[in-house]
Amino acid sequence: MERTIRQPLVMVDTALFTIRNERLCLILARRQEPPFEGVLALPGGFVHVEEDADTAMAARRVIRRKIGFDAPYLEQLFTFSGAARDPRGWSVSITYYALIPSALLDQSQVAEALPAEALPPLPFDHPQIVARAIERLRSKATYSSLPAFLLPAAFTMNELHRIYEQTIGARLDKASFRHKILEQGIIEPLSEQFRVGAHRPAQLYRLTSKALTPFERKI
Amino acid sequence: MERTIRQPLVMVDTALFTIRNERLCLILARRQEPPFEGVLALPGGFVHVEEDADTAMAARRVIRRKIGFDAPYLEQLFTFSGAARDPRGWSVSITYYALIPSALLDQSQVAEALPAEALPPLPFDHPQIVARAIERLRSKATYSSLPAFLLPAAFTMNELHRIYEQTIGARLDKASFRHKILEQGIIEPLSEQFRVGAHRPAQLYRLTSKALTPFERKI
DNA sequence: CTAGTTAATTGTAAATTTCAAATAACATTT
DNA sequence: AAATGTTATTTGAAATTTACAATTAACTAG
């Protein structure tokens, strides 16, 4: 037992995705205390003793403090650890990523979100965390309903289409996309509800129970 | 800082998959010390201070102690934590899963491997870890070369086919399977090398660099 | 009532997947 | 040497899915 870790810091860090101007963005927080006081970083914090069921509790607390409510989609990402990642000592960071529809955020929060592909230099090992989060998001987007969690409860087919293109980072055929999504049954039309404008009204849809559930809960 | 965790136990636990009698099995270890002394459990141990880069170091150490060499495929699975999961106190377990070709193991190790679907009652939250590991393996098997890491360096198309069926848990069409796998370019024939027997010789293949790399390393 | 804009459908070609069956290449037995 | 058994590998046609291009639909604004 003598070579085991004594007093590691146990923390959570979160990558909070949202969409601004049709681009995939991250919500950062300015650090209130050293180290790296005043620097933009991923929102995070220490795990509390009473958060004894799961570190997702701590992640939710961190996210609520930042945006004021629970993210519609939250998933554990990866655990980083070691003596080098934090100057305060041997630490374990259990990281999470969350998807947050910009419609739920304050205007000011949305305005502060920064494009995932053009972030400022981040402290600690946060760049690695971001890289992994983007990788996971892209990967899951190709075979699940994940990107839909970046949209509000009701959305049009084209909005969904654009979100998928944005998160996957590639063009997707409109007709095929519509076909496949409807085929999978992960969304359903809201009867008689349309988004209106200077054009043909667009059918509104919502996620069904076949869509991926938050927290990767299965059944 | 007063509500943060003081002296958490930081450990790794591993789910070690192998194939015995064409069935997906796990290699368990009998616990040498309390709690649950003498009980079969997932191989695990405390993280050491000098394992300061990444807990994968600790996972590799645990695996080497159990089987004597490094697993060809190792990936971080999930991090479990809390006050309830271990009677010794608040703990963090960073879990890993590994794929180990039975050809590399001692006969006795293979004989002791137990079918993943019929394990004895496991201590701690090890049943949850196993469930997640199987889920991850099945999921990745559907879109990657993962199951190939359960086979030795050279294998026939049918061996690969059976491994995929076993890990996914469903029938796969032979012709389509062969087509898709070769299409993806994740394996290549070993020229002039065949597995012989009382039947037509079977072409031997090996993984190419297009196959999934261990440790989820990209590029 | 026409132009502009986005939504949604349609049709056809191309590609992929499925399914069933045939053929190939041995070792072993007769 | 020929027949048999066994597994490997290929083939071909049907069914399904996907890609691509174009058309039609439904509104608002001027």
Short mmCIF file of C-alpha atoms (C1' of nucleotides) in Angstrom, two decimals:
data_model
loop_
_atom_site.label_atom_id
_atom_site.label_comp_id
_atom_site.label_asym_id
_atom_site.label_seq_id
_atom_site.Cartn_x
_atom_site.Cartn_y
_atom_site.Cartn_z
CA MET A 1 0.00 0.00 0.00
CA GLU A 2 2.97 2.32 0.47
CA ARG A 3 3.34 3.23 -3.19
CA THR A 4 -0.32 3.98 -3.73
CA ILE A 5 -1.63 7.49 -4.20
CA ARG A 6 -2.15 9.38 -0.94
CA GLN A 7 -4.14 12.54 -1.43
CA PRO A 8 -5.07 12.86 -5.05
CA LEU A 9 -7.26 15.71 -6.18
CA VAL A 10 -10.49 14.34 -7.61
CA MET A 11 -12.20 16.70 -10.01
CA VAL A 12 -14.54 16.83 -12.96
CA ASP A 13 -14.08 18.91 -16.12
CA THR A 14 -16.77 19.42 -18.71
CA ALA A 15 -16.88 20.14 -22.43
CA LEU A 16 -20.15 21.98 -23.05
CA PHE A 17 -21.17 21.98 -26.69
CA THR A 18 -23.67 24.32 -28.21
CA ILE A 19 -24.37 25.77 -31.65
CA ARG A 20 -23.85 29.43 -32.52
CA ASN A 21 -24.22 30.73 -36.07
CA GLU A 22 -24.54 27.14 -37.25
CA ARG A 23 -21.10 26.36 -35.86
CA LEU A 24 -20.17 23.89 -33.17
CA CYS A 25 -19.02 25.88 -30.13
CA LEU A 26 -17.85 25.32 -26.57
CA ILE A 27 -18.88 27.22 -23.47
CA LEU A 28 -15.80 28.16 -21.45
CA ALA A 29 -15.46 29.64 -17.99
CA ARG A 30 -12.97 32.18 -16.74
CA ARG A 31 -11.06 30.68 -13.81
CA GLN A 32 -11.79 32.45 -10.51
CA GLU A 33 -8.75 31.17 -8.63
CA PRO A 34 -5.19 30.00 -9.14
CA PRO A 35 -3.69 28.25 -10.90
CA PHE A 36 -4.40 30.02 -14.20
CA GLU A 37 -6.63 32.59 -12.47
CA GLY A 38 -8.47 34.69 -15.05
CA VAL A 39 -7.79 32.28 -17.89
CA LEU A 40 -10.54 30.73 -20.01
CA ALA A 41 -10.86 27.02 -19.32
CA LEU A 42 -13.32 24.15 -19.36
CA PRO A 43 -15.83 24.48 -16.52
CA GLY A 44 -14.83 22.14 -13.73
CA GLY A 45 -14.51 21.63 -10.02
CA PHE A 46 -13.64 19.26 -7.23
CA VAL A 47 -15.88 16.32 -6.46
CA HIS A 48 -17.66 16.64 -3.10
CA VAL A 49 -17.85 13.86 -0.54
CA GLU A 50 -21.63 13.85 -0.58
CA GLU A 51 -21.60 13.25 -4.33
CA ASP A 52 -21.10 9.65 -3.45
CA ALA A 53 -23.11 7.84 -6.10
CA ASP A 54 -21.39 8.94 -9.24
CA THR A 55 -19.23 11.79 -10.45
CA ALA A 56 -22.04 12.69 -12.87
CA MET A 57 -23.55 14.43 -9.82
CA ALA A 58 -20.51 16.67 -9.64
CA ALA A 59 -20.61 17.27 -13.37
CA ARG A 60 -24.26 18.29 -13.18
CA ARG A 61 -23.46 20.68 -10.32
CA VAL A 62 -20.66 22.26 -12.33
CA ILE A 63 -22.93 22.62 -15.35
CA ARG A 64 -25.83 24.07 -13.35
CA ARG A 65 -23.51 26.63 -11.84
CA LYS A 66 -22.39 27.64 -15.32
CA ILE A 67 -25.65 27.68 -17.28
CA GLY A 68 -28.35 27.50 -14.61
CA PHE A 69 -30.00 24.23 -15.61
CA ASP A 70 -29.24 20.59 -16.44
CA ALA A 71 -27.90 19.76 -19.88
CA PRO A 72 -30.28 17.64 -21.97
CA TYR A 73 -27.45 15.28 -22.81
CA LEU A 74 -24.54 14.41 -20.53
CA GLU A 75 -22.06 11.59 -20.92
CA GLN A 76 -18.85 10.59 -19.24
CA LEU A 77 -15.97 11.06 -21.66
CA PHE A 78 -12.62 9.94 -20.29
CA THR A 79 -10.57 10.04 -17.12
CA PHE A 80 -7.27 11.85 -17.13
CA SER A 81 -4.80 11.46 -14.31
CA GLY A 82 -1.24 11.88 -13.21
CA ALA A 83 1.21 14.14 -11.44
CA ALA A 84 1.83 16.44 -14.39
CA ARG A 85 -1.61 17.56 -15.45
CA ASP A 86 -2.21 19.93 -12.52
CA PRO A 87 0.50 21.92 -10.69
CA ARG A 88 -1.26 21.30 -7.37
CA GLY A 89 -0.29 17.63 -7.41
CA TRP A 90 -1.38 14.16 -8.41
CA SER A 91 -4.91 14.47 -9.74
CA VAL A 92 -7.71 12.57 -11.37
CA SER A 93 -10.08 14.42 -13.66
CA ILE A 94 -13.19 12.57 -14.68
CA THR A 95 -14.35 14.43 -17.76
CA TYR A 96 -17.82 14.75 -19.24
CA TYR A 97 -19.27 16.26 -22.35
CA ALA A 98 -22.72 17.78 -22.64
CA LEU A 99 -24.92 19.02 -25.46
CA ILE A 100 -26.88 22.19 -24.83
CA PRO A 101 -29.44 23.71 -27.24
CA SER A 102 -28.57 27.36 -27.65
CA ALA A 103 -32.29 28.17 -27.40
CA LEU A 104 -32.12 27.29 -23.70
CA LEU A 105 -29.18 29.60 -23.01
CA ASP A 106 -29.08 33.31 -22.24
CA GLN A 107 -28.10 35.44 -25.20
CA SER A 108 -24.94 36.44 -23.38
CA GLN A 109 -23.91 32.83 -22.80
CA VAL A 110 -24.40 32.03 -26.47
CA ALA A 111 -22.42 35.08 -27.48
CA GLU A 112 -19.50 33.91 -25.34
CA ALA A 113 -19.41 30.41 -26.78
CA LEU A 114 -16.32 29.89 -28.93
CA PRO A 115 -15.98 27.76 -32.07
CA ALA A 116 -14.61 24.34 -31.20
CA GLU A 117 -12.11 24.58 -34.05
CA ALA A 118 -10.70 27.93 -32.96
CA LEU A 119 -10.32 27.96 -29.20
CA PRO A 120 -7.82 30.11 -27.31
CA PRO A 121 -4.91 28.30 -25.64
CA LEU A 122 -6.39 26.29 -22.78
CA PRO A 123 -4.68 25.48 -19.46
CA PHE A 124 -3.94 22.05 -17.94
CA ASP A 125 -4.65 19.18 -20.34
CA HIS A 126 -7.88 20.80 -21.49
CA PRO A 127 -6.85 20.74 -25.17
CA GLN A 128 -6.69 16.97 -24.99
CA ILE A 129 -10.08 16.84 -23.33
CA VAL A 130 -11.57 19.01 -26.07
CA ALA A 131 -10.00 16.87 -28.78
CA ARG A 132 -11.44 13.73 -27.29
CA ALA A 133 -14.85 15.30 -26.83
CA ILE A 134 -15.04 16.40 -30.47
CA GLU A 135 -13.85 13.01 -31.59
CA ARG A 136 -16.52 11.26 -29.52
CA LEU A 137 -19.24 13.61 -30.69
CA ARG A 138 -18.36 13.17 -34.35
CA SER A 139 -18.09 9.45 -33.99
CA LYS A 140 -21.45 9.07 -32.27
CA ALA A 141 -23.11 11.46 -34.69
CA THR A 142 -22.52 9.01 -37.51
CA TYR A 143 -24.72 6.31 -35.98
CA SER A 144 -27.01 7.90 -33.40
CA SER A 145 -29.41 10.73 -32.73
CA LEU A 146 -26.85 12.59 -30.64
CA PRO A 147 -26.75 15.85 -32.63
CA ALA A 148 -30.48 16.28 -32.09
CA PHE A 149 -29.72 17.15 -28.47
CA LEU A 150 -28.16 20.38 -29.69
CA LEU A 151 -31.58 21.46 -30.92
CA PRO A 152 -34.61 22.63 -28.94
CA ALA A 153 -37.49 20.22 -28.26
CA ALA A 154 -39.10 21.04 -31.60
CA PHE A 155 -37.09 21.41 -34.79
CA THR A 156 -37.42 21.13 -38.55
CA MET A 157 -35.86 18.50 -40.75
CA ASN A 158 -33.51 21.03 -42.27
CA GLU A 159 -32.35 22.27 -38.89
CA LEU A 160 -31.57 18.69 -37.92
CA HIS A 161 -29.84 18.17 -41.24
CA ARG A 162 -27.60 21.20 -40.73
CA ILE A 163 -26.74 20.15 -37.19
CA TYR A 164 -25.66 16.74 -38.40
CA GLU A 165 -23.54 18.26 -41.13
CA GLN A 166 -21.96 20.60 -38.63
CA THR A 167 -21.12 17.95 -36.04
CA ILE A 168 -19.95 15.33 -38.52
CA GLY A 169 -18.10 17.91 -40.56
CA ALA A 170 -19.29 16.69 -43.97
CA ARG A 171 -22.07 17.19 -46.51
CA LEU A 172 -25.04 14.87 -46.27
CA ASP A 173 -27.59 14.34 -49.04
CA LYS A 174 -30.90 15.96 -48.11
CA ALA A 175 -33.23 13.32 -49.48
CA SER A 176 -31.21 10.42 -48.12
CA PHE A 177 -30.87 12.07 -44.76
CA ARG A 178 -34.60 12.61 -44.47
CA HIS A 179 -35.23 9.05 -45.51
CA LYS A 180 -32.78 7.48 -43.12
CA ILE A 181 -33.78 9.55 -40.12
CA LEU A 182 -37.48 8.84 -40.62
CA GLU A 183 -36.69 5.20 -41.28
CA GLN A 184 -34.93 4.91 -37.93
CA GLY A 185 -37.95 6.35 -36.18
CA ILE A 186 -35.89 8.52 -33.87
CA ILE A 187 -38.03 11.57 -34.62
CA GLU A 188 -41.72 12.07 -35.21
CA PRO A 189 -43.69 14.97 -36.72
CA LEU A 190 -45.60 17.25 -34.36
CA SER A 191 -49.03 17.15 -35.97
CA GLU A 192 -50.18 20.46 -37.39
CA GLN A 193 -47.11 22.29 -36.15
CA PHE A 194 -44.95 24.16 -38.61
CA ARG A 195 -42.16 26.69 -38.65
CA VAL A 196 -43.42 29.58 -40.80
CA GLY A 197 -41.52 32.25 -42.74
CA ALA A 198 -41.15 33.69 -46.19
CA HIS A 199 -41.34 30.21 -47.66
CA ARG A 200 -43.20 26.94 -47.50
CA PRO A 201 -43.88 26.07 -43.84
CA ALA A 202 -41.57 23.43 -42.43
CA GLN A 203 -42.92 20.49 -40.47
CA LEU A 204 -41.77 20.47 -36.85
CA TYR A 205 -40.46 17.24 -35.34
CA ARG A 206 -39.50 15.99 -31.91
CA LEU A 207 -37.37 13.12 -30.68
CA THR A 208 -39.08 9.83 -29.97
CA SER A 209 -38.26 7.28 -27.32
CA LYS A 210 -36.13 5.48 -29.92
CA ALA A 211 -33.65 8.33 -29.78
CA LEU A 212 -30.49 7.96 -27.72
CA THR A 213 -31.26 8.57 -24.08
CA PRO A 214 -29.22 10.98 -21.99
CA PHE A 215 -26.53 9.55 -19.71
CA GLU A 216 -26.19 6.55 -21.98
CA ARG A 217 -28.85 4.84 -19.92
CA LYS A 218 -30.00 1.70 -21.69
CA ILE A 219 -33.61 0.78 -20.89
CA MET B 1 -12.25 22.98 -0.43
CA GLU B 2 -13.64 21.58 2.83
CA ARG B 3 -16.26 19.38 1.18
CA THR B 4 -13.89 17.89 -1.34
CA ILE B 5 -12.71 14.30 -1.16
CA ARG B 6 -9.78 13.80 1.24
CA GLN B 7 -8.20 10.41 0.81
CA PRO B 8 -9.96 8.55 -1.94
CA LEU B 9 -8.72 5.16 -3.01
CA VAL B 10 -7.62 5.31 -6.64
CA MET B 11 -7.67 1.96 -8.36
CA VAL B 12 -7.98 0.29 -11.73
CA ASP B 13 -10.12 -2.73 -12.54
CA THR B 14 -9.89 -4.66 -15.78
CA ALA B 15 -12.23 -6.77 -17.87
CA LEU B 16 -10.04 -9.22 -19.77
CA PHE B 17 -11.80 -10.81 -22.72
CA THR B 18 -10.68 -13.92 -24.45
CA ILE B 19 -12.29 -16.69 -26.50
CA ARG B 20 -12.64 -20.25 -25.26
CA ASN B 21 -14.58 -22.88 -27.19
CA GLU B 22 -15.77 -20.14 -29.54
CA ARG B 23 -17.41 -18.32 -26.63
CA LEU B 24 -16.63 -14.88 -25.28
CA CYS B 25 -15.05 -15.31 -21.84
CA LEU B 26 -13.52 -13.24 -19.06
CA ILE B 27 -10.36 -13.92 -17.12
CA LEU B 28 -11.01 -13.47 -13.41
CA ALA B 29 -8.64 -13.42 -10.45
CA ARG B 30 -9.14 -14.83 -6.97
CA ARG B 31 -8.73 -12.01 -4.46
CA GLN B 32 -5.67 -12.42 -2.24
CA GLU B 33 -6.76 -10.05 0.52
CA PRO B 34 -9.84 -8.61 2.18
CA PRO B 35 -12.41 -7.46 1.44
CA PHE B 36 -13.85 -10.45 -0.40
CA GLU B 37 -10.66 -12.48 0.13
CA GLY B 38 -10.75 -15.69 -1.91
CA VAL B 39 -13.59 -14.51 -4.12
CA LEU B 40 -13.33 -14.39 -7.91
CA ALA B 41 -13.26 -10.79 -9.16
CA LEU B 42 -12.00 -8.63 -11.98
CA PRO B 43 -8.21 -8.23 -11.81
CA GLY B 44 -7.42 -4.86 -10.30
CA GLY B 45 -5.20 -2.88 -8.00
CA PHE B 46 -4.30 0.48 -6.63
CA VAL B 47 -2.67 3.08 -8.83
CA HIS B 48 0.94 3.80 -7.85
CA VAL B 49 2.37 7.30 -7.51
CA GLU B 50 5.04 6.66 -10.11
CA GLU B 51 2.34 5.74 -12.62
CA ASP B 52 2.00 9.41 -13.17
CA ALA B 53 1.31 9.70 -16.87
CA ASP B 54 -1.88 7.78 -17.20
CA THR B 55 -3.76 5.06 -15.36
CA ALA B 56 -3.27 2.86 -18.41
CA MET B 57 0.16 2.23 -16.88
CA ALA B 58 -1.49 0.77 -13.82
CA ALA B 59 -3.88 -1.25 -15.97
CA ARG B 60 -0.98 -2.69 -17.93
CA ARG B 61 0.81 -3.60 -14.70
CA VAL B 62 -2.29 -5.39 -13.41
CA ILE B 63 -2.69 -7.25 -16.69
CA ARG B 64 0.97 -8.25 -16.87
CA ARG B 65 0.77 -9.61 -13.35
CA LYS B 66 -2.22 -11.71 -14.34
CA ILE B 67 -1.23 -13.04 -17.77
CA GLY B 68 2.48 -12.26 -18.02
CA PHE B 69 2.43 -9.96 -21.05
CA ASP B 70 0.71 -6.87 -22.46
CA ALA B 71 -2.73 -7.24 -23.98
CA PRO B 72 -2.81 -6.52 -27.74
CA TYR B 73 -5.79 -4.24 -27.23
CA LEU B 74 -6.44 -2.10 -24.17
CA GLU B 75 -8.95 0.71 -23.82
CA GLN B 76 -10.24 2.79 -20.96
CA LEU B 77 -13.87 1.89 -20.31
CA PHE B 78 -15.51 4.01 -17.64
CA THR B 79 -14.78 5.49 -14.23
CA PHE B 80 -16.83 4.37 -11.28
CA SER B 81 -16.73 6.25 -8.01
CA GLY B 82 -18.45 6.87 -4.72
CA ALA B 83 -18.59 5.92 -1.07
CA ALA B 84 -20.67 2.81 -1.56
CA ARG B 85 -18.77 0.81 -4.14
CA ASP B 86 -15.95 -0.30 -1.80
CA PRO B 87 -16.28 -0.93 1.96
CA ARG B 88 -12.86 0.64 2.55
CA GLY B 89 -14.19 4.10 1.76
CA TRP B 90 -14.67 6.67 -0.98
CA SER B 91 -13.03 5.28 -4.08
CA VAL B 92 -12.45 5.91 -7.74
CA SER B 93 -12.02 2.96 -10.05
CA ILE B 94 -10.82 3.71 -13.54
CA THR B 95 -11.79 0.63 -15.49
CA TYR B 96 -10.29 -0.81 -18.63
CA TYR B 97 -11.11 -3.63 -20.96
CA ALA B 98 -8.64 -5.67 -22.93
CA LEU B 99 -8.77 -8.25 -25.68
CA ILE B 100 -6.43 -11.20 -25.42
CA PRO B 101 -6.00 -13.92 -28.05
CA SER B 102 -6.29 -17.26 -26.29
CA ALA B 103 -3.37 -18.50 -28.38
CA LEU B 104 -1.10 -16.24 -26.32
CA LEU B 105 -2.32 -17.59 -22.97
CA ASP B 106 -1.26 -20.63 -20.99
CA GLN B 107 -3.63 -23.54 -21.33
CA SER B 108 -4.47 -23.23 -17.64
CA GLN B 109 -5.40 -19.56 -17.99
CA VAL B 110 -7.69 -20.34 -20.90
CA ALA B 111 -9.28 -23.19 -18.96
CA GLU B 112 -10.08 -20.81 -16.09
CA ALA B 113 -11.72 -18.17 -18.29
CA LEU B 114 -15.46 -18.05 -17.70
CA PRO B 115 -18.20 -17.29 -20.22
CA ALA B 116 -19.14 -13.62 -20.08
CA GLU B 117 -22.83 -14.53 -20.03
CA ALA B 118 -22.53 -16.93 -17.10
CA LEU B 119 -20.22 -15.43 -14.50
CA PRO B 120 -20.36 -16.22 -10.81
CA PRO B 121 -21.58 -13.46 -8.47
CA LEU B 122 -18.92 -10.77 -8.50
CA PRO B 123 -17.99 -8.46 -5.61
CA PHE B 124 -18.05 -4.64 -5.51
CA ASP B 125 -19.67 -3.09 -8.58
CA HIS B 126 -17.89 -5.53 -10.86
CA PRO B 127 -21.14 -6.74 -12.45
CA GLN B 128 -21.75 -3.21 -13.71
CA ILE B 129 -18.23 -3.02 -15.05
CA VAL B 130 -18.68 -6.29 -16.91
CA ALA B 131 -22.01 -5.16 -18.33
CA ARG B 132 -20.49 -1.96 -19.64
CA ALA B 133 -17.49 -3.76 -21.07
CA ILE B 134 -19.66 -6.20 -23.00
CA GLU B 135 -21.84 -3.37 -24.22
CA ARG B 136 -18.82 -1.42 -25.44
CA LEU B 137 -17.28 -4.44 -27.11
CA ARG B 138 -20.52 -5.33 -28.92
CA SER B 139 -21.05 -1.77 -29.98
CA LYS B 140 -17.56 -1.30 -31.36
CA ALA B 141 -17.62 -4.68 -33.05
CA THR B 142 -20.37 -3.43 -35.34
CA TYR B 143 -18.22 -0.77 -36.94
CA SER B 144 -14.56 -1.58 -36.29
CA SER B 145 -11.93 -4.27 -36.43
CA LEU B 146 -12.00 -4.74 -32.67
CA PRO B 147 -12.90 -8.45 -32.56
CA ALA B 148 -9.81 -9.24 -34.62
CA PHE B 149 -7.74 -8.50 -31.54
CA LEU B 150 -9.14 -11.65 -29.97
CA LEU B 151 -7.38 -13.66 -32.66
CA PRO B 152 -3.69 -14.46 -33.07
CA ALA B 153 -1.59 -12.48 -35.56
CA ALA B 154 -2.60 -14.75 -38.43
CA PHE B 155 -6.14 -16.00 -38.87
CA THR B 156 -8.53 -17.23 -41.54
CA MET B 157 -11.59 -15.42 -42.83
CA ASN B 158 -13.88 -17.92 -41.17
CA GLU B 159 -12.17 -17.57 -37.82
CA LEU B 160 -12.65 -13.84 -38.05
CA HIS B 161 -16.25 -14.36 -39.10
CA ARG B 162 -16.99 -16.56 -36.11
CA ILE B 163 -15.34 -14.10 -33.72
CA TYR B 164 -17.51 -11.30 -35.02
CA GLU B 165 -20.63 -13.39 -34.67
CA GLN B 166 -19.65 -14.30 -31.17
CA THR B 167 -18.91 -10.78 -29.99
CA ILE B 168 -21.87 -9.17 -31.73
CA GLY B 169 -24.14 -12.01 -30.75
CA ALA B 170 -25.85 -12.39 -34.13
CA ARG B 171 -25.55 -14.25 -37.41
CA LEU B 172 -23.65 -12.51 -40.18
CA ASP B 173 -23.83 -13.50 -43.84
CA LYS B 174 -20.58 -15.11 -44.95
CA ALA B 175 -20.33 -13.58 -48.38
CA SER B 176 -21.29 -10.08 -47.22
CA PHE B 177 -18.94 -10.29 -44.29
CA ARG B 178 -16.01 -11.26 -46.46
CA HIS B 179 -16.88 -8.52 -48.91
CA LYS B 180 -17.22 -5.78 -46.35
CA ILE B 181 -14.10 -6.69 -44.41
CA LEU B 182 -11.95 -6.83 -47.53
CA GLU B 183 -13.56 -3.63 -48.78
CA GLN B 184 -12.54 -1.82 -45.60
CA GLY B 185 -8.97 -2.95 -46.07
CA ILE B 186 -8.48 -3.72 -42.39
CA ILE B 187 -6.98 -7.12 -43.18
CA GLU B 188 -4.69 -8.40 -45.89
CA PRO B 189 -3.85 -11.93 -47.06
CA LEU B 190 -0.52 -13.39 -46.07
CA SER B 191 0.79 -14.46 -49.46
CA GLU B 192 1.16 -18.19 -49.89
CA GLN B 193 0.14 -18.89 -46.31
CA PHE B 194 -2.76 -21.20 -45.61
CA ARG B 195 -4.32 -23.11 -42.77
CA VAL B 196 -4.43 -26.72 -43.85
CA GLY B 197 -6.64 -29.60 -42.75
CA ALA B 198 -9.03 -32.18 -44.09
CA HIS B 199 -10.52 -29.61 -46.40
CA ARG B 200 -9.66 -26.85 -48.83
CA PRO B 201 -6.80 -24.79 -47.37
CA ALA B 202 -7.90 -21.47 -45.89
CA GLN B 203 -6.08 -18.26 -46.75
CA LEU B 204 -4.40 -16.68 -43.72
CA TYR B 205 -4.82 -12.94 -43.13
CA ARG B 206 -3.35 -10.35 -40.82
CA LEU B 207 -4.49 -6.92 -39.69
CA THR B 208 -3.32 -3.93 -41.69
CA SER B 209 -2.51 -0.47 -40.45
CA LYS B 210 -6.07 0.50 -41.29
CA ALA B 211 -7.31 -1.63 -38.42
CA LEU B 212 -8.20 0.00 -35.14
CA THR B 213 -5.06 0.71 -33.19
CA PRO B 214 -4.69 -0.29 -29.56
CA PHE B 215 -5.30 2.36 -26.90
CA GLU B 216 -7.59 4.21 -29.27
CA ARG B 217 -4.58 6.03 -30.62
CA LYS B 218 -5.51 7.96 -33.74
CA ILE B 219 -2.83 8.47 -36.38
"C1'" DC C 1 -49.77 38.38 -59.03
"C1'" DT C 2 -44.96 37.77 -59.51
"C1'" DA C 3 -40.51 36.94 -57.58
"C1'" DG C 4 -38.00 34.91 -53.97
"C1'" DT C 5 -37.18 31.42 -50.64
"C1'" DT C 6 -37.11 27.18 -48.33
"C1'" DA C 7 -39.70 22.56 -47.90
"C1'" DA C 8 -40.67 18.31 -49.53
"C1'" DT C 9 -41.21 14.75 -53.06
"C1'" DT C 10 -40.05 12.15 -57.06
"C1'" DG C 11 -37.50 9.26 -60.28
"C1'" DT C 12 -33.71 7.00 -61.84
"C1'" DA C 13 -29.05 5.32 -61.63
"C1'" DA C 14 -25.63 3.34 -58.85
"C1'" DA C 15 -24.10 0.82 -55.15
"C1'" DT C 16 -24.65 -2.36 -51.52
"C1'" DT C 17 -26.56 -6.24 -49.08
"C1'" DT C 18 -28.95 -10.52 -48.86
"C1'" DC C 19 -29.83 -15.09 -49.98
"C1'" DA C 20 -29.11 -19.34 -52.13
"C1'" DA C 21 -26.32 -22.11 -54.57
"C1'" DA C 22 -22.30 -23.69 -56.99
"C1'" DT C 23 -17.57 -24.64 -57.28
"C1'" DA C 24 -12.77 -25.47 -55.25
"C1'" DA C 25 -9.29 -27.88 -52.69
"C1'" DC C 26 -7.84 -30.54 -49.87
"C1'" DA C 27 -7.56 -35.26 -46.45
"C1'" DT C 28 -9.47 -39.47 -45.53
"C1'" DT C 29 -11.74 -43.58 -46.54
"C1'" DT C 30 -13.13 -47.17 -49.69
"C1'" DA D 1 -7.48 -44.48 -57.87
"C1'" DA D 2 -12.01 -43.03 -56.97
"C1'" DA D 3 -15.54 -41.65 -53.85
"C1'" DT D 4 -16.71 -39.06 -49.77
"C1'" DG D 5 -16.67 -35.55 -46.27
"C1'" DT D 6 -15.47 -31.12 -44.92
"C1'" DT D 7 -14.51 -26.44 -45.06
"C1'" DA D 8 -13.17 -22.46 -48.26
"C1'" DT D 9 -14.32 -19.39 -51.63
"C1'" DT D 10 -16.84 -17.53 -55.49
"C1'" DT D 11 -20.87 -16.51 -58.15
"C1'" DG D 12 -25.29 -14.52 -59.57
"C1'" DA D 13 -29.68 -12.75 -59.20
"C1'" DA D 14 -33.07 -10.40 -56.23
"C1'" DA D 15 -33.94 -7.04 -52.88
"C1'" DT D 16 -32.78 -3.07 -50.61
"C1'" DT D 17 -30.47 1.15 -49.80
"C1'" DT D 18 -28.12 5.29 -51.17
"C1'" DA D 19 -26.75 9.06 -54.23
"C1'" DC D 20 -27.81 12.52 -57.40
"C1'" DA D 21 -30.52 15.64 -59.93
"C1'" DA D 22 -34.54 17.72 -60.72
"C1'" DT D 23 -39.22 18.99 -59.84
"C1'" DT D 24 -43.14 20.46 -57.34
"C1'" DA D 25 -45.19 22.78 -53.09
"C1'" DA D 26 -46.34 26.50 -50.04
"C1'" DC D 27 -45.70 30.26 -48.21
"C1'" DT D 28 -44.19 35.91 -47.73
"C1'" DA D 29 -43.01 40.22 -49.44
"C1'" DG D 30 -43.20 43.60 -52.71
#
